[in-house]
Amino acid sequence: GDDEQPDNGKPAADKVTYLTAFGAVGRDAFAWVAQEKGYFRDAGIDVTIQLGAATGENLKVLAAGQAQFANLDLTGTWILAGKGQYKDVRTIAAIHQQTLVSIISLEGSAVAKPKDLEGRKLGAATGSVNQLLFPAYATLAGIDQSRVQWVNAPPPQLPALLASGRVDALSTFLIGAKGLEKAAGGKKTIVNPYSAYLPELYGNGLIAPVSITQGNPDLARRFRDAALKGLAYTIEHPQEAAEIMKKAQPAADVTAAVGEITLMTPYVKTSGVIDKQRVAGAIATLEKNKLIPPGSLTPEAVVDFALAPTG
Amino acid sequence: MKAVALPIAGVLGTIAVWWAATVVFGIRQIILPAPPDIVAAFRAQPGYLLRETGATATETLTGFGLAVVAGLVVAVLLTAWRAVERAMLPVLVALNSIPKVALAPLLVVWLGFGSRPKVVLVVLICVFPVVVATMAGLTSTPAELGELSRSLSASPWQTYVKIRLPWALPQVFTGLKVAVTLAVIGAVVAEINNPGNGLGAVIVQSGMSLDTPLAFAAITLLAVLSTTLFYLVVALERWLVPWARAISG
Amino acid sequence: MKAVALPIAGVLGTIAVWWAATVVFGIRQIILPAPPDIVAAFRAQPGYLLRETGATATETLTGFGLAVVAGLVVAVLLTAWRAVERAMLPVLVALNSIPKVALAPLLVVWLGFGSRPKVVLVVLICVFPVVVATMAGLTSTPAELGELSRSLSASPWQTYVKIRLPWALPQVFTGLKVAVTLAVIGAVVAEINNPGNGLGAVIVQSGMSLDTPLAFAAITLLAVLSTTLFYLVVALERWLVPWARAISG
Amino acid sequence: MIDLERVSRTFTTRGGEVAALRDIDLEIAEGQFVAVIGRSGCGKSTLLRLMAGLLAPTAGRVTIDGSPVLRPRRDVVLMHQLPALLPWRTVLGNVMLPVEIQRLPRAEYQARAAELLDTVGLAGFHRRHPYELSGGMQQRVALCRALIQRPRVLLMDEPFSALDALTREELAAQLQEMHLTRPATTVFVTHSISEAVLLADRVVVLSARPGQVRRVLDVKIPRPRSFGHNAHVADAAACIAELHDLLY
Amino acid sequence: MIDLERVSRTFTTRGGEVAALRDIDLEIAEGQFVAVIGRSGCGKSTLLRLMAGLLAPTAGRVTIDGSPVLRPRRDVVLMHQLPALLPWRTVLGNVMLPVEIQRLPRAEYQARAAELLDTVGLAGFHRRHPYELSGGMQQRVALCRALIQRPRVLLMDEPFSALDALTREELAAQLQEMHLTRPATTVFVTHSISEAVLLADRVVVLSARPGQVRRVLDVKIPRPRSFGHNAHVADAAACIAELHDLLY
Ligand SMILES: Nc1ncnc2c1ncn2[C@@H]1O[C@H](COP(=O)(O)OP(=O)(O)OP(=O)(O)O)[C@@H](O)[C@H]1O
Ligand SMILES: Nc1ncnc2c1ncn2[C@@H]1O[C@H](COP(=O)(O)OP(=O)(O)OP(=O)(O)O)[C@@H](O)[C@H]1O
Ligand SMILES: Cc1ncc(C[n+]2csc(CCO)c2C)c(N)n1
Ligand SMILES: [Mg+2]
Ligand SMILES: [Mg+2]
């Protein structure tokens, strides 16, 4: 009612909660930039940023209505939708045009190229897309996957495992490479992205529950545009973006964040564009590799093309 | 009869309330599955789940056993010399306060991926209650029994073995009851951090694939495991310290 | 003098060993930072770290306070009626055995992002030792005091307030000492799962940004917080139950 | 008033059965002072516990004023064989416990408690704690606690066992005086034959385990009585001799 | 053998100071049987604790065989005023405790323990636990435990307080017999004047708190003595009367 109307006559801002993809690291800096630069405020949205965890946990939070928007790994989200676990979300923009999942090892170690993984220990987040996609990747890259020893660990721990030599390589997001180099005491990393063989798959993207995309598409549109504005600014000013995030989250590391932003830049289109043809291709890839049952998904079931930037 | 009927009634009542809640509030399966979903998840792969339960149980029991021995020894040392207590108890408290969740990754880095870091984590998480409770028991010897043992010129060892430790037993068991449930949790935390096997790994995997009923099946098995171990400790207590009940009222 | 000197010696000794280990084995900072690295991490942003310590302390104390009240009430109910104990203790043990790490995400789903899920997790993690220890204390009333209270026709309430609870106090404090350190851990586990603020958030985020010294600074602050709370409980015990020391030897 | 009809009590333990009391028949009139004597372990404490409603008979029944004793009654006070003091309460606080539990007027009874403590020789120890007292001092505190509420029925289990002869006599005299001014029905277990003869209207002699009533002796000496120094030395000596013979 | 030189003991507590014993001078020869009597709270238990090395004097010194008593000695046994039995041990196990602690030959002492228990009337209770016994039975177990090792010095704090007159006399007679066949230096606290006169070579009378030696009376009646039924009734009566007067 009238109480909620501010004095200047503008309607009261929409209050929403937004979840980052993975705590407060470089790939998520744009949200704080959009916040700090007032893009959300200008769009009439009052955003509370919460730090997200794994894809599954974030989806649960969305399902429970405790958050309205999230930055999530699209491949992982679509696999879960295809398996019928949770379908009531739609992608409204892509942050990474390709999956950033990669095999990362240290220079001078036994693993220089993907084929070297045979007989070696490969660390990854349990049940993450990194593991799910590996068979497809291995087949295409000519690796005998039966000879690869998986080591399961939570994502935040992976760098320490590689740095301490407990594993020979990691399957993780390539944008973590700078942090890894720091952890490994300055050793260079060797990065082999899955996208070399699986170019159709997307990386992170903005998603929202259908209750928002269909019930309040205007809010979704305003949020999307403000967030993408933040993304554009971040790609142009990595240092400042990292510092803005550090101000809000003092435990964040500026150097590592700048490294991540720089590394992900080639994969980012600041328009957030999602191409229907490519989505269909991604779904086909997932089907072909038996990650989802055939015919379980259509592009429309995972992306709201009325909201997603298409050109 | 009653000894079995009442606990069963309690458990069934709890399950009924939970089931009713999922139905009445229309809670979605991925957030809180209803009991039948969980049963279905279990029946889909019973062999696998029981195998993982076995793995968790083994780690739990090994770690718990070590923690009991270590806890008793530490408590005896701390109560035997007041100076040792003064100097070391704060260190123990400080070490204990390191959240095990934060420590688990380091253990993997230090000790590798086998069951060793897991057993170590179990010990770390459940040794403290044993120490605190045993210390409390050892310092509660009634004055006249303390005088008895001193006046018999019992050696420190004899004082502990024949008087202070037996007297402390009921309180030691308080510590063991708390510790045994923590031991299970310790094993799970360790498995979550290196989810190769065990019910902790099942929880992580099912979290990733949003298979909440499977996670709850694992949690239910944990509850069963933990309750079983708790009542084994209770049975051991009844058997070892029948006199404690006899002298209280 | 000695009361302060010995614990300080203990803590300093431990730090010295650790420091020496990092130097002698040339341990890398990312794996185990040396004490000076941690001091540097703290001095880089003391205001921030102290603010987060305050947040964790607030959650811990609120949750601990609620757990103490709840634990005492539950223990009284369970010991007052044997049937209640039979029916509800297994449920309690089973609920307690649900690993809190697995529960934390659900709490966020149910209760949102504020401090509520955190306080709830603290209560859940630390209520059990209070219940078990208080139950043990309440059932250890010496037979002659039990007879005294019955022969005076004391009401159940009076029996508890005037005889059984005071007698149980030393054992209740055993539970509180274990619970207070668990409370801190509970707060951290909750913060790790929803790393908005608190030292748990610092640990998660510094883990992600590979700033191990910062993580250790947070862990050190946790150890300090936990030790302080532990000794506050000890001081309270000394003040409330001086007689316990007097009647034991 | 207190009525025991063919009361037996057996304890069943892992080690087997112990018959503590067998076929006790006893009637105690209102205001009567009954002493119970018998060998150690013959069931005296068990007898008091049965009357106090702390223990149920395995056979027979115990009634007070005609109604069966199924649980402790407010008008019956038992002074236990052990002091059973609360270590966290002061001496005065321990004596005041029954007053608090039965919600009697505090101020009035506080004065009475202080007076009682002074009478038993504990002036100056009101604010001490039990663990600072000698065994006999603790027993006297327990005595004051039993006497504070002026109960209708007073069951006392060896109340003077830890006291020296002089204190014993003083307190026995005090007890007799109280009984004369305000007679409570009293059952008094003692190992002192002369004490029994001094205090009791009737002395119940129990046989060794299982305790059975061997004899009930009426003490006809007029009150107030005192140890030895009165006109009834001979009567008292006769009673004592008879009890002695019964016990030996 | 036991020597107290101007021994005082004061207890300092939150409530202030209590002088329990003041300037005690006492010499006890090897093999002597000394009884201590005095009012409740006058410091008798404190005196035994000082001799047992459980408590240090606040002034003066306690020596045994010329060397100061700084801690408990293996050849000195204290029987505490409370039974102090271990609830998890059987009656026999409790009696065997000192044997185990002092690593004496088990089999031999097991027989002696059983014999002692039978002597004090606990045949048939060897395998029971303390909480299944009456107060007096517990005290007799504690007595057996004190006697099992045949110590050089035996300190007994009201060992018969919970016993009936008959059992008391029987046990006193037993104790006298043991003392005659194998005299241990004995300090025996009691509230029974006649018991003191029956058993002791010397009776120490303590004044009320703070305990001071009021008088040491030599009992010159030849042994073996018995209650009343011998040629020395008059001597005994004289002693008793004198002690009575000293106490009252
Ligand atoms: N631990 C203690 N703390 C404070 N005061 C004490 C302590 N032990 C004894 N006292 C005091 O010392 C005095 C003597 O006590 P003690 O136990 O030696 O008396 P006692 O002669 O053995 O008495 P009783 O015949 O009643 O056993 C008492 O006044 C008692 O209050
Ligand atoms: N809780 C019990 N469990 C088993 N046996 C018991 C129990 N209480 C008493 N008894 C047995 O009952 C008998 C009588 O005990 P009670 O305490 O009534 O004796 P008493 O006459 O008071 O002896 P005392 O003069 O030594 O105090 C004893 O043989 C004792 O062993
Ligand atoms: C350092 C690092 N950062 C991010 C990820 C990726 N990640 C974290 S959680 C999650 C959920 C997968 O469904 C994914 C993909 C990683 N593995 N390692
Ligand atoms: Mg008795
Ligand atoms: Mg004494």
Coordinates of C-alpha atoms and ligand atoms in Angstrom, one line a residue, chain D residues 134-136 162, chain E residues 41 43-46 49 81 157-158 189 191, ligand 5:
Chain D
S134 CA 32.4 -33.9 62.5
G135 CA 30.3 -37.1 62.2
G136 CA 28.4 -36.5 65.4
A162 CA 27.5 -41.1 66.6
Chain E
G41 CA 33.2 -32.5 67.7
G43 CA 38.7 -33.4 67.5
K44 CA 39.0 -37.2 68.0
S45 CA 38.8 -38.0 64.3
T46 CA 41.2 -35.2 63.6
R49 CA 43.9 -38.4 60.9
Q81 CA 34.3 -43.2 61.1
D157 CA 37.4 -44.3 64.8
E158 CA 34.2 -45.4 66.6
V189 CA 38.0 -43.7 69.6
H191 CA 31.8 -43.0 73.0
Ligands
MG5 MG 34.7 -38.2 64.6

